[in-house]
Amino acid sequence: MSKATITSKGQITIPLSIRRTLGLNERDRLEFHVEGDLLTARPIRNSMLNLYGVAASKKKAATKEQMRETARRFVSQRRAKKGRT
């Protein structure tokens, strides 16, 4: 049986033997289930969340000025729809 201690931030370190047995790696996700006083954790497999960030975007990030201009246009369009110009 393996043991772990909860830190002040509510974190634990999963023992290496368990990580190896389950094939867990950095950034893997777990789901927890509580039934009475029994806590179980299991890896989340084949989740779309596991694919987050895999493919880099080819779009260039908008500049602050581009974001401001987009916001200005949005506000103007919204005011025009409400009859405020």
Coordinates of N, CA, C and O in Angstrom, one line a residue:
M1 N 0.8 -1.2 0.0 CA 0.0 0.0 0.0 C 0.9 1.2 0.0 O 1.8 1.3 0.8
S2 N 0.6 2.2 -0.9 CA 1.3 3.4 -0.9 C 0.6 4.5 -0.1 O -0.6 4.5 0.0
K3 N 1.4 5.5 0.3 CA 0.8 6.6 1.1 C 1.3 7.9 0.5 O 2.3 8.0 -0.1
A4 N 0.5 8.9 0.8 CA 0.8 10.3 0.4 C 0.3 11.3 1.4 O -0.7 11.0 2.1
T5 N 0.9 12.4 1.5 CA 0.5 13.5 2.4 C -0.1 14.7 1.7 O 0.5 15.1 0.6
I6 N -1.2 15.2 2.2 CA -1.8 16.4 1.5 C -1.1 17.6 2.0 O -0.9 17.8 3.2
T7 N -0.7 18.5 1.0 CA 0.0 19.7 1.4 C -1.0 20.8 1.8 O -2.2 20.6 1.7
S8 N -0.5 21.9 2.2 CA -1.4 23.0 2.6 C -2.3 23.5 1.5 O -3.3 24.1 1.7
K9 N -1.8 23.3 0.3 CA -2.6 23.7 -0.9 C -3.5 22.6 -1.4 O -4.1 22.7 -2.5
G10 N -3.6 21.5 -0.7 CA -4.5 20.4 -1.1 C -3.9 19.5 -2.1 O -4.6 18.7 -2.8
Q11 N -2.6 19.5 -2.3 CA -2.0 18.7 -3.4 C -1.3 17.5 -2.8 O -1.0 17.5 -1.6
I12 N -1.2 16.4 -3.6 CA -0.5 15.2 -3.2 C 0.4 14.8 -4.3 O 0.2 15.2 -5.5
T13 N 1.4 14.0 -4.0 CA 2.3 13.5 -5.0 C 1.9 12.0 -5.1 O 1.9 11.3 -4.2
I14 N 1.6 11.6 -6.3 CA 1.2 10.2 -6.6 C 2.5 9.4 -6.6 O 3.4 9.7 -7.4
P15 N 2.6 8.4 -5.8 CA 3.9 7.6 -5.8 C 4.3 7.1 -7.1 O 3.4 6.7 -8.0
L16 N 5.6 7.1 -7.4 CA 6.1 6.6 -8.7 C 5.6 5.3 -9.1 O 5.3 5.1 -10.3
S17 N 5.6 4.3 -8.2 CA 5.1 3.0 -8.6 C 3.7 3.0 -9.1 O 3.4 2.3 -10.1
I18 N 2.9 3.8 -8.6 CA 1.5 3.9 -9.1 C 1.5 4.6 -10.4 O 0.8 4.2 -11.3
R19 N 2.2 5.7 -10.6 CA 2.3 6.4 -11.9 C 2.8 5.5 -12.9 O 2.2 5.5 -14.1
R20 N 3.8 4.7 -12.7 CA 4.3 3.7 -13.6 C 3.2 2.7 -14.0 O 3.0 2.3 -15.1
T21 N 2.6 2.1 -13.0 CA 1.6 1.1 -13.2 C 0.4 1.6 -14.1 O 0.0 0.9 -15.0
L22 N 0.0 2.8 -13.8 CA -1.1 3.4 -14.6 C -0.7 4.1 -15.9 O -1.5 4.6 -16.6
G23 N 0.7 4.2 -16.1 CA 1.2 5.0 -17.2 C 0.9 6.4 -17.2 O 0.6 7.1 -18.2
L24 N 0.9 7.0 -16.0 CA 0.6 8.4 -15.8 C 1.9 9.3 -16.1 O 3.0 8.9 -15.7
N25 N 1.6 10.4 -16.8 CA 2.7 11.3 -17.1 C 2.3 12.7 -16.7 O 1.2 13.0 -16.4
E26 N 3.3 13.6 -16.7 CA 3.0 15.0 -16.4 C 1.9 15.5 -17.3 O 1.8 15.2 -18.5
R27 N 1.0 16.3 -16.7 CA -0.2 16.9 -17.3 C -1.3 16.0 -17.6 O -2.3 16.4 -18.2
D28 N -1.2 14.7 -17.3 CA -2.3 13.7 -17.4 C -3.4 14.2 -16.4 O -3.1 14.8 -15.4
R29 N -4.6 13.8 -16.7 CA -5.7 14.2 -15.9 C -6.3 13.0 -15.2 O -6.3 11.9 -15.8
L30 N -6.9 13.2 -14.0 CA -7.5 12.2 -13.3 C -8.9 12.6 -13.0 O -9.2 13.8 -12.8
E31 N -9.8 11.6 -12.8 CA -11.1 11.9 -12.3 C -11.3 11.2 -10.9 O -10.7 10.1 -10.7
F32 N -12.0 11.9 -10.0 CA -12.1 11.3 -8.6 C -13.6 11.0 -8.4 O -14.5 11.6 -8.9
H33 N -13.7 9.9 -7.6 CA -15.1 9.5 -7.2 C -15.0 9.2 -5.7 O -14.1 8.5 -5.2
V34 N -16.0 9.7 -5.0 CA -16.1 9.4 -3.5 C -17.4 8.6 -3.3 O -18.5 9.0 -3.7
E35 N -17.3 7.5 -2.6 CA -18.4 6.7 -2.1 C -18.2 6.4 -0.7 O -17.3 5.6 -0.3
G36 N -19.0 7.0 0.2 CA -18.8 6.9 1.6 C -17.4 7.5 2.0 O -17.2 8.6 1.7
D37 N -16.6 6.7 2.6 CA -15.2 7.2 2.9 C -14.2 6.7 2.0 O -13.0 6.7 2.3
L38 N -14.6 6.1 0.8 CA -13.7 5.6 -0.2 C -13.5 6.6 -1.3 O -14.4 7.0 -1.9
L39 N -12.2 7.0 -1.5 CA -11.9 7.9 -2.6 C -11.1 7.1 -3.7 O -10.2 6.4 -3.4
T40 N -11.6 7.1 -4.9 CA -10.9 6.5 -6.0 C -10.5 7.5 -7.1 O -11.2 8.6 -7.2
A41 N -9.5 7.3 -7.7 CA -9.0 8.2 -8.8 C -8.6 7.3 -10.0 O -8.0 6.3 -9.8
R42 N -9.0 7.8 -11.2 CA -8.6 7.0 -12.4 C -8.2 8.0 -13.5 O -8.8 9.1 -13.5
P43 N -7.3 7.5 -14.3 CA -6.9 8.4 -15.4 C -8.1 8.7 -16.4 O -8.9 7.8 -16.6
I44 N -8.1 9.8 -17.0 CA -9.1 10.2 -18.0 C -8.4 9.9 -19.3 O -7.4 10.5 -19.7
R45 N -8.9 8.9 -20.0 CA -8.3 8.5 -21.3 C -9.2 8.9 -22.5 O -10.4 9.0 -22.3
N46 N -8.6 9.1 -23.6 CA -9.3 9.4 -24.8 C -10.2 10.6 -24.7 O -11.3 10.6 -25.2
S47 N -9.8 11.6 -24.0 CA -10.6 12.8 -23.8 C -10.2 13.9 -24.8 O -9.0 14.0 -25.1
M48 N -11.1 14.7 -25.3 CA -10.7 15.8 -26.1 C -9.8 16.8 -25.4 O -9.0 17.4 -26.0
L49 N -10.0 16.8 -24.1 CA -9.1 17.7 -23.3 C -7.6 17.3 -23.4 O -6.7 18.1 -23.3
N50 N -7.4 16.0 -23.6 CA -6.0 15.5 -23.7 C -5.4 16.1 -25.0 O -4.1 16.1 -25.1
L51 N -6.2 16.5 -26.0 CA -5.7 17.0 -27.2 C -5.4 18.6 -27.2 O -4.9 19.1 -28.2
Y52 N -5.9 19.2 -26.1 CA -5.7 20.7 -26.1 C -4.3 21.1 -26.2 O -3.4 20.6 -25.6
G53 N -4.1 22.0 -27.2 CA -2.7 22.5 -27.4 C -1.8 21.7 -28.3 O -0.7 22.0 -28.5
V54 N -2.3 20.6 -28.8 CA -1.5 19.7 -29.6 C -1.1 20.4 -30.9 O 0.1 20.3 -31.3
A55 N -2.0 21.0 -31.5 CA -1.8 21.6 -32.8 C -1.6 23.1 -32.6 O -2.5 23.8 -32.0
A56 N -0.5 23.7 -33.0 CA -0.3 25.1 -32.8 C -1.1 25.9 -33.9 O -1.3 25.4 -35.0
S57 N -1.6 27.0 -33.5 CA -2.4 27.9 -34.4 C -1.4 28.5 -35.4 O -0.3 29.0 -35.1
K58 N -1.9 28.6 -36.7 CA -1.1 29.3 -37.7 C -1.4 30.8 -37.8 O -0.7 31.5 -38.4
K59 N -2.5 31.2 -37.0 CA -2.9 32.6 -37.0 C -1.9 33.3 -36.1 O -1.5 32.8 -35.1
K60 N -1.6 34.6 -36.5 CA -0.8 35.4 -35.7 C -1.7 36.1 -34.7 O -2.8 36.5 -35.0
A61 N -1.2 36.2 -33.5 CA -2.0 36.9 -32.4 C -2.3 38.3 -32.7 O -1.5 39.0 -33.3
A62 N -3.5 38.8 -32.4 CA -3.9 40.1 -32.6 C -3.1 41.1 -31.8 O -2.8 40.8 -30.6
T63 N -2.8 42.3 -32.3 CA -2.2 43.3 -31.5 C -3.2 44.0 -30.6 O -4.4 43.8 -30.8
K64 N -2.7 44.7 -29.6 CA -3.6 45.4 -28.7 C -4.5 46.4 -29.5 O -5.7 46.5 -29.3
E65 N -3.9 47.1 -30.5 CA -4.6 48.0 -31.3 C -5.7 47.3 -32.1 O -6.8 47.8 -32.2
Q66 N -5.4 46.2 -32.7 CA -6.4 45.4 -33.4 C -7.6 45.0 -32.5 O -8.7 45.0 -32.9
M67 N -7.2 44.6 -31.3 CA -8.3 44.2 -30.3 C -9.2 45.4 -29.9 O -10.4 45.3 -29.9
R68 N -8.5 46.6 -29.7 CA -9.3 47.8 -29.4 C -10.2 48.2 -30.5 O -11.3 48.5 -30.3
E69 N -9.7 48.1 -31.8 CA -10.5 48.4 -32.9 C -11.7 47.5 -33.1 O -12.8 47.9 -33.4
T70 N -11.5 46.2 -32.8 CA -12.6 45.2 -32.9 C -13.6 45.6 -31.8 O -14.8 45.5 -32.1
A71 N -13.2 45.9 -30.6 CA -14.1 46.3 -29.6 C -14.9 47.5 -29.9 O -16.1 47.6 -29.7
R72 N -14.2 48.5 -30.5 CA -14.9 49.8 -30.9 C -16.0 49.5 -31.9 O -17.1 50.0 -31.8
R73 N -15.6 48.7 -32.9 CA -16.6 48.3 -33.9 C -17.8 47.6 -33.3 O -19.0 47.8 -33.6
F74 N -17.5 46.7 -32.4 CA -18.6 45.9 -31.8 C -19.5 46.8 -31.0 O -20.8 46.7 -31.1
V75 N -19.0 47.7 -30.2 CA -19.8 48.7 -29.4 C -20.6 49.6 -30.4 O -21.8 49.8 -30.1
S76 N -20.0 50.0 -31.4 CA -20.7 50.9 -32.4 C -21.9 50.2 -33.0 O -23.0 50.7 -33.1
Q77 N -21.6 48.9 -33.4 CA -22.7 48.1 -34.0 C -23.8 47.9 -33.0 O -25.0 47.9 -33.4
R78 N -23.5 47.6 -31.8 CA -24.5 47.3 -30.8 C -25.3 48.6 -30.5 O -26.5 48.5 -30.4
R79 N -24.7 49.7 -30.4 CA -25.4 51.0 -30.2 C -26.3 51.3 -31.4 O -27.4 51.7 -31.2
A80 N -25.8 51.0 -32.6 CA -26.7 51.3 -33.8 C -27.9 50.4 -33.8 O -29.0 50.9 -34.1
K81 N -27.8 49.2 -33.3 CA -28.9 48.3 -33.3 C -29.9 48.7 -32.2 O -31.1 48.5 -32.4
K82 N -29.5 49.3 -31.2 CA -30.4 49.8 -30.1 C -30.9 51.2 -30.4 O -31.7 51.8 -29.6
G83 N -30.5 51.8 -31.5 CA -30.9 53.1 -31.9 C -30.2 54.3 -31.3 O -30.6 55.4 -31.3
R84 N -29.0 53.9 -30.7 CA -28.2 55.0 -30.1 C -27.0 55.2 -31.0 O -26.2 54.3 -31.2
T85 N -26.8 56.4 -31.5 CA -25.7 56.7 -32.3 C -24.8 57.7 -31.7 O -25.0 58.3 -30.8

